Amino acid sequence: MNVRAIIDFIEHLPRIHQKNDLTYIRRILRELNEPQDKVKTFHITGTNGKGSTAYYLSRLLQKTGQSIGLFVSPYVEMFNERIQINGQPISDELLISAYRAVKNAIRNIQKKYPEFNLVTFEFETAMAFWIFAKQNCDYAVIEVGIGGEHDKTNVIVPQASIITTIGLDHEKIIGPTMFDIAHEKSGVIKKNRPVVLGNVPAKVLPLLMEKARKKNAPVLLLDRDFQVECNDDIVVTINKRLFHFKLRPQAEAYDIALALITFATLKFDISVSDIEETINNTIIPARYQIVQKKPLIMVDGAHNIQAVHELISYVRKISQGRIYILLGIMKDKDIAKVVKLFDPKEKITFTRISYPRAATKSDIEEDLNCHINFIDDYRLAYDILKNKLTQDDILVVTGSFYLAGAILNYIHGDRHEDEFK
C-alpha cells in the first residue's frame, strides 16, 4: 500500500464514534504496548495558539540536543507534517511502518471484538505515539485536536499541561457556552502536574483554578508568574529574567511566553541568547506566515472569531496601503460574525477548496443575505488579487487551514489540493 492510499484510507475513516469517550484509543494503545507512556510529553489545548505554542516549545526542547516529537493538527501542506521528529515531518517509510503497526493491532483486537475500529483522529494519534516510542524520543509535544477532556490525545500524564486561550469555537461539539468550553479544556489538567494558563477570560479563570486546586496541580499564570510586553520587541519576564524576541503579533507573543515558561520548568542549562535565537528562527506554518514582502502577502489559518479578530487587528497596524482579503471558510462556522470583523474598505473575495465542509457561494450568500464577490477557483482568485497589489498593499489569505494549505501548496508549485485533512 503506497503513502497516498494510506492517507486516503485514514482520512476516509469515520470522524466520530456514537459514544464520545476514550475507550477506543485506550484499547488500541494497550494493544500497541502503551507507547504514550514511553515518552515524556507536554499537552497543549486552547481555542487559539496551541499550534504555535507547540512549535515554539518543541524547538526550545530540540535546542537542548534532545530527540523531540511533535504532533499537531491540522497539517498545512502535507499529511506528514502532523507527526514530526526534530523539526522534520516523518518520512513516508516511517508513516507506512506506523500504519502497518496500528492496522495489525486493530486486526488483533477484532479477533475478539469484530466491531472494533478507529476514527480518523484516533488512528493518527495512535500512529504518533507509536512513532515517538519507536524513535526513542526524549520528549513529545502533543497538541489537542478539539477540546481536552474527551480529546483522543488525553491519554497521557504530561510533564506539564498548557491552556493557551479560551473562546467560542466548536460550540456544537464542546459548547455551547464559554464555561462549557473551559470545563472541557480543563480536562488536560492532571494530578500533581503543572498547568500553564495563558490569555484566558477572567470569567472562566476561577473554573480553571478550582480544577487545578482539586488536582493539586501547580499553576503558572500569565501576568502573575510571567509577563509579556510588546513595544519595539517582545519582552518575556520570568523570575525577573528578561528575554527579548523580534516583534510578532500580540497573540504570538503570548504563545512564545507560554512555551518559554513551560520550558523553564525543566531547568535546562541553556543561555538566554540561545533561547532568543531559537524562537526568532521559528516559523509557524500558516500562522501570520509571510510569503511575499513587497507587496506583502500573508497566509494565516485563522478560522474563528478570536483568531480572525487578532489577525485583522495586526494587519491594520502594519498596513500602509489597501488591504485585500481572500477568504475561504467552512460552512459550519458563523460566517456573518466573521465577515463583520472586516471594514467595508477591506475588500473581501470569497473562494473555496474542494472539501466537503467548505462553504459554497450559496452558503455564504444565504448566511449574509447579500450578493458577494466569489471566485470558485482559489488559485485564480489568488492570482487575480496578487496582480492587483501595489507596493504598499497587503493581501491576506485566511478563513481556514484548508485554504491556507492549498494556497501554500500552489505557491510552492505543488498540486496537492486533494490532500486535505
mmCIF file of N, CA and C in Angstrom, residues 337-413:
data_model
loop_
_atom_site.group_PDB
_atom_site.id
_atom_site.type_symbol
_atom_site.label_atom_id
_atom_site.label_comp_id
_atom_site.label_asym_id
_atom_site.label_seq_id
_atom_site.Cartn_x
_atom_site.Cartn_y
_atom_site.Cartn_z
ATOM 1 N N LYS A 337 -20.660 36.574 11.453
ATOM 2 C CA LYS A 337 -19.867 37.202 12.518
ATOM 3 C C LYS A 337 -18.419 37.406 12.091
ATOM 4 N N VAL A 338 -17.891 36.462 11.329
ATOM 5 C CA VAL A 338 -16.527 36.611 10.829
ATOM 6 C C VAL A 338 -16.439 37.801 9.876
ATOM 7 N N VAL A 339 -17.377 37.896 8.949
ATOM 8 C CA VAL A 339 -17.345 38.967 7.948
ATOM 9 C C VAL A 339 -17.499 40.341 8.595
ATOM 10 N N LYS A 340 -18.275 40.420 9.669
ATOM 11 C CA LYS A 340 -18.464 41.699 10.363
ATOM 12 C C LYS A 340 -17.174 42.247 10.965
ATOM 13 N N LEU A 341 -16.183 41.410 11.132
ATOM 14 C CA LEU A 341 -14.909 41.856 11.696
ATOM 15 C C LEU A 341 -14.125 42.729 10.715
ATOM 16 N N PHE A 342 -14.454 42.615 9.431
ATOM 17 C CA PHE A 342 -13.719 43.365 8.422
ATOM 18 C C PHE A 342 -14.383 44.707 8.155
ATOM 19 N N ASP A 343 -13.558 45.686 7.855
ATOM 20 C CA ASP A 343 -14.037 47.007 7.489
ATOM 21 C C ASP A 343 -14.521 46.968 6.036
ATOM 22 N N PRO A 344 -15.563 47.769 5.678
ATOM 23 C CA PRO A 344 -16.053 47.762 4.291
ATOM 24 C C PRO A 344 -14.981 48.061 3.246
ATOM 25 N N LYS A 345 -13.977 48.847 3.622
ATOM 26 C CA LYS A 345 -12.932 49.167 2.642
ATOM 27 C C LYS A 345 -11.914 48.037 2.477
ATOM 28 N N GLU A 346 -11.995 47.036 3.348
ATOM 29 C CA GLU A 346 -11.154 45.853 3.215
ATOM 30 C C GLU A 346 -11.899 44.855 2.329
ATOM 31 N N LYS A 347 -11.619 44.930 1.059
ATOM 32 C CA LYS A 347 -12.391 44.190 0.075
ATOM 33 C C LYS A 347 -12.188 42.682 0.216
ATOM 34 N N ILE A 348 -13.284 41.972 0.383
ATOM 35 C CA ILE A 348 -13.235 40.522 0.559
ATOM 36 C C ILE A 348 -13.572 39.821 -0.748
ATOM 37 N N THR A 349 -12.716 38.900 -1.144
ATOM 38 C CA THR A 349 -13.026 37.969 -2.219
ATOM 39 C C THR A 349 -13.184 36.591 -1.582
ATOM 40 N N PHE A 350 -14.342 35.987 -1.760
ATOM 41 C CA PHE A 350 -14.596 34.653 -1.215
ATOM 42 C C PHE A 350 -14.168 33.600 -2.227
ATOM 43 N N THR A 351 -13.724 32.467 -1.695
ATOM 44 C CA THR A 351 -13.363 31.337 -2.544
ATOM 45 C C THR A 351 -13.590 30.054 -1.756
ATOM 46 N N ARG A 352 -13.315 28.934 -2.391
ATOM 47 C CA ARG A 352 -13.449 27.667 -1.677
ATOM 48 C C ARG A 352 -12.467 26.653 -2.255
ATOM 49 N N ILE A 353 -12.212 25.612 -1.477
ATOM 50 C CA ILE A 353 -11.408 24.497 -1.951
ATOM 51 C C ILE A 353 -12.309 23.286 -2.126
ATOM 52 N N SER A 354 -11.769 22.255 -2.738
ATOM 53 C CA SER A 354 -12.555 21.045 -2.966
ATOM 54 C C SER A 354 -12.559 20.209 -1.693
ATOM 55 N N TYR A 355 -13.447 20.580 -0.790
ATOM 56 C CA TYR A 355 -13.545 19.909 0.504
ATOM 57 C C TYR A 355 -15.001 19.980 0.944
ATOM 58 N N PRO A 356 -15.556 18.884 1.451
ATOM 59 C CA PRO A 356 -16.999 18.851 1.732
ATOM 60 C C PRO A 356 -17.493 19.946 2.677
ATOM 61 N N ARG A 357 -16.680 20.336 3.667
ATOM 62 C CA ARG A 357 -17.121 21.336 4.647
ATOM 63 C C ARG A 357 -16.974 22.765 4.138
ATOM 64 N N ALA A 358 -16.283 22.959 3.033
ATOM 65 C CA ALA A 358 -16.018 24.316 2.553
ATOM 66 C C ALA A 358 -17.314 24.988 2.092
ATOM 67 N N ALA A 359 -17.521 26.219 2.546
ATOM 68 C CA ALA A 359 -18.726 26.967 2.202
ATOM 69 C C ALA A 359 -18.737 27.318 0.717
ATOM 70 N N THR A 360 -19.888 27.125 0.081
ATOM 71 C CA THR A 360 -20.081 27.500 -1.316
ATOM 72 C C THR A 360 -20.587 28.938 -1.391
ATOM 73 N N LYS A 361 -20.705 29.445 -2.594
ATOM 74 C CA LYS A 361 -21.237 30.796 -2.776
ATOM 75 C C LYS A 361 -22.638 30.904 -2.197
ATOM 76 N N SER A 362 -23.478 29.925 -2.466
ATOM 77 C CA SER A 362 -24.855 29.976 -1.964
ATOM 78 C C SER A 362 -24.903 29.895 -0.438
ATOM 79 N N ASP A 363 -24.002 29.098 0.175
ATOM 80 C CA ASP A 363 -23.929 29.030 1.641
ATOM 81 C C ASP A 363 -23.648 30.408 2.227
ATOM 82 N N ILE A 364 -22.681 31.089 1.635
ATOM 83 C CA ILE A 364 -22.249 32.384 2.171
ATOM 84 C C ILE A 364 -23.321 33.445 1.934
ATOM 85 N N GLU A 365 -23.875 33.482 0.718
ATOM 86 C CA GLU A 365 -24.899 34.485 0.421
ATOM 87 C C GLU A 365 -26.140 34.285 1.279
ATOM 88 N N GLU A 366 -26.465 33.041 1.558
ATOM 89 C CA GLU A 366 -27.615 32.764 2.425
ATOM 90 C C GLU A 366 -27.359 33.259 3.841
ATOM 91 N N ASP A 367 -26.143 33.066 4.321
ATOM 92 C CA ASP A 367 -25.797 33.491 5.682
ATOM 93 C C ASP A 367 -25.715 35.009 5.778
ATOM 94 N N LEU A 368 -25.194 35.657 4.740
ATOM 95 C CA LEU A 368 -25.018 37.109 4.765
ATOM 96 C C LEU A 368 -26.228 37.863 4.226
ATOM 97 N N ASN A 369 -27.074 37.143 3.521
ATOM 98 C CA ASN A 369 -28.254 37.753 2.903
ATOM 99 C C ASN A 369 -27.874 38.887 1.962
ATOM 100 N N CYS A 370 -26.848 38.662 1.160
ATOM 101 C CA CYS A 370 -26.425 39.672 0.178
ATOM 102 C C CYS A 370 -25.569 38.999 -0.897
ATOM 103 N N HIS A 371 -25.368 39.719 -1.987
ATOM 104 C CA HIS A 371 -24.512 39.221 -3.064
ATOM 105 C C HIS A 371 -23.050 39.409 -2.666
ATOM 106 N N ILE A 372 -22.204 38.455 -3.047
ATOM 107 C CA ILE A 372 -20.794 38.529 -2.673
ATOM 108 C C ILE A 372 -19.907 38.404 -3.901
ATOM 109 N N ASN A 373 -18.645 38.827 -3.721
ATOM 110 C CA ASN A 373 -17.629 38.634 -4.749
ATOM 111 C C ASN A 373 -17.008 37.258 -4.525
ATOM 112 N N PHE A 374 -17.336 36.315 -5.393
ATOM 113 C CA PHE A 374 -16.930 34.921 -5.188
ATOM 114 C C PHE A 374 -16.233 34.397 -6.432
ATOM 115 N N ILE A 375 -15.028 33.820 -6.233
ATOM 116 C CA ILE A 375 -14.312 33.159 -7.323
ATOM 117 C C ILE A 375 -14.088 31.710 -6.888
ATOM 118 N N ASP A 376 -14.685 30.794 -7.573
ATOM 119 C CA ASP A 376 -14.710 29.405 -7.134
ATOM 120 C C ASP A 376 -13.316 28.780 -7.083
ATOM 121 N N ASP A 377 -12.473 29.080 -8.052
ATOM 122 C CA ASP A 377 -11.122 28.521 -8.120
ATOM 123 C C ASP A 377 -10.192 29.367 -7.256
ATOM 124 N N TYR A 378 -9.722 28.819 -6.142
ATOM 125 C CA TYR A 378 -8.897 29.595 -5.209
ATOM 126 C C TYR A 378 -7.579 30.035 -5.847
ATOM 127 N N ARG A 379 -7.062 29.249 -6.796
ATOM 128 C CA ARG A 379 -5.809 29.619 -7.457
ATOM 129 C C ARG A 379 -6.011 30.842 -8.344
ATOM 130 N N LEU A 380 -7.117 30.840 -9.097
ATOM 131 C CA LEU A 380 -7.439 32.002 -9.930
ATOM 132 C C LEU A 380 -7.694 33.223 -9.052
ATOM 133 N N ALA A 381 -8.424 33.036 -7.960
ATOM 134 C CA ALA A 381 -8.712 34.149 -7.046
ATOM 135 C C ALA A 381 -7.418 34.739 -6.491
ATOM 136 N N TYR A 382 -6.505 33.876 -6.089
ATOM 137 C CA TYR A 382 -5.220 34.343 -5.547
ATOM 138 C C TYR A 382 -4.439 35.127 -6.598
ATOM 139 N N ASP A 383 -4.366 34.604 -7.808
ATOM 140 C CA ASP A 383 -3.614 35.282 -8.867
ATOM 141 C C ASP A 383 -4.223 36.634 -9.209
ATOM 142 N N ILE A 384 -5.541 36.715 -9.271
ATOM 143 C CA ILE A 384 -6.209 37.989 -9.586
ATOM 144 C C ILE A 384 -5.883 39.033 -8.528
ATOM 145 N N LEU A 385 -6.001 38.660 -7.261
ATOM 146 C CA LEU A 385 -5.737 39.615 -6.178
ATOM 147 C C LEU A 385 -4.260 39.990 -6.121
ATOM 148 N N LYS A 386 -3.403 39.017 -6.294
ATOM 149 C CA LYS A 386 -1.955 39.288 -6.269
ATOM 150 C C LYS A 386 -1.580 40.303 -7.345
ATOM 151 N N ASN A 387 -2.186 40.190 -8.517
ATOM 152 C CA ASN A 387 -1.863 41.095 -9.632
ATOM 153 C C ASN A 387 -2.438 42.492 -9.438
ATOM 154 N N LYS A 388 -3.373 42.646 -8.507
ATOM 155 C CA LYS A 388 -3.929 43.967 -8.206
ATOM 156 C C LYS A 388 -3.042 44.789 -7.284
ATOM 157 N N LEU A 389 -2.171 44.121 -6.553
ATOM 158 C CA LEU A 389 -1.433 44.774 -5.471
ATOM 159 C C LEU A 389 -0.433 45.795 -5.987
ATOM 160 N N THR A 390 -0.394 46.936 -5.299
ATOM 161 C CA THR A 390 0.699 47.885 -5.463
ATOM 162 C C THR A 390 1.650 47.722 -4.280
ATOM 163 N N GLN A 391 2.760 48.432 -4.275
ATOM 164 C CA GLN A 391 3.841 48.190 -3.320
ATOM 165 C C GLN A 391 3.409 48.190 -1.856
ATOM 166 N N ASP A 392 2.493 49.085 -1.483
ATOM 167 C CA ASP A 392 2.117 49.227 -0.074
ATOM 168 C C ASP A 392 0.874 48.426 0.311
ATOM 169 N N ASP A 393 0.306 47.697 -0.624
ATOM 170 C CA ASP A 393 -0.904 46.926 -0.329
ATOM 171 C C ASP A 393 -0.562 45.629 0.412
ATOM 172 N N ILE A 394 -1.587 45.039 1.017
ATOM 173 C CA ILE A 394 -1.440 43.753 1.698
ATOM 174 C C ILE A 394 -2.551 42.821 1.234
ATOM 175 N N LEU A 395 -2.168 41.595 0.939
ATOM 176 C CA LEU A 395 -3.142 40.543 0.660
ATOM 177 C C LEU A 395 -3.090 39.534 1.797
ATOM 178 N N VAL A 396 -4.244 39.280 2.404
ATOM 179 C CA VAL A 396 -4.339 38.316 3.498
ATOM 180 C C VAL A 396 -5.194 37.143 3.039
ATOM 181 N N VAL A 397 -4.609 35.952 3.076
ATOM 182 C CA VAL A 397 -5.335 34.718 2.755
ATOM 183 C C VAL A 397 -5.691 34.049 4.072
ATOM 184 N N THR A 398 -6.981 33.852 4.336
ATOM 185 C CA THR A 398 -7.372 33.336 5.640
ATOM 186 C C THR A 398 -8.750 32.667 5.587
ATOM 187 N N GLY A 399 -9.213 32.216 6.760
ATOM 188 C CA GLY A 399 -10.538 31.628 6.868
ATOM 189 C C GLY A 399 -10.518 30.165 7.279
ATOM 190 N N SER A 400 -9.405 29.474 6.963
ATOM 191 C CA SER A 400 -9.274 28.068 7.356
ATOM 192 C C SER A 400 -7.862 27.602 7.052
ATOM 193 N N PHE A 401 -7.419 26.565 7.781
ATOM 194 C CA PHE A 401 -6.130 25.959 7.467
ATOM 195 C C PHE A 401 -6.200 25.215 6.136
ATOM 196 N N TYR A 402 -7.381 24.810 5.736
ATOM 197 C CA TYR A 402 -7.550 24.115 4.466
ATOM 198 C C TYR A 402 -7.180 25.033 3.301
ATOM 199 N N LEU A 403 -7.717 26.245 3.314
ATOM 200 C CA LEU A 403 -7.373 27.211 2.268
ATOM 201 C C LEU A 403 -5.903 27.603 2.371
ATOM 202 N N ALA A 404 -5.425 27.846 3.600
ATOM 203 C CA ALA A 404 -4.025 28.230 3.781
ATOM 204 C C ALA A 404 -3.095 27.181 3.183
ATOM 205 N N GLY A 405 -3.365 25.914 3.472
ATOM 206 C CA GLY A 405 -2.532 24.847 2.936
ATOM 207 C C GLY A 405 -2.596 24.748 1.430
ATOM 208 N N ALA A 406 -3.801 24.920 0.880
ATOM 209 C CA ALA A 406 -3.968 24.849 -0.571
ATOM 210 C C ALA A 406 -3.187 25.966 -1.264
ATOM 211 N N ILE A 407 -3.251 27.167 -0.719
ATOM 212 C CA ILE A 407 -2.533 28.299 -1.306
ATOM 213 C C ILE A 407 -1.024 28.107 -1.189
ATOM 214 N N LEU A 408 -0.551 27.637 -0.035
ATOM 215 C CA LEU A 408 0.885 27.415 0.126
ATOM 216 C C LEU A 408 1.385 26.342 -0.831
ATOM 217 N N ASN A 409 0.601 25.288 -1.011
ATOM 218 C CA ASN A 409 0.975 24.271 -1.996
ATOM 219 C C ASN A 409 1.026 24.862 -3.399
ATOM 220 N N TYR A 410 0.063 25.720 -3.709
ATOM 221 C CA TYR A 410 0.018 26.359 -5.027
ATOM 222 C C TYR A 410 1.234 27.265 -5.233
ATOM 223 N N ILE A 411 1.558 28.056 -4.205
ATOM 224 C CA ILE A 411 2.707 28.958 -4.288
ATOM 225 C C ILE A 411 4.003 28.171 -4.488
ATOM 226 N N HIS A 412 4.097 27.030 -3.810
ATOM 227 C CA HIS A 412 5.327 26.237 -3.862
ATOM 228 C C HIS A 412 5.381 25.297 -5.067
ATOM 229 N N GLY A 413 4.374 25.418 -5.943
ATOM 230 C CA GLY A 413 4.441 24.680 -7.198
ATOM 231 C C GLY A 413 3.882 23.284 -7.151
#
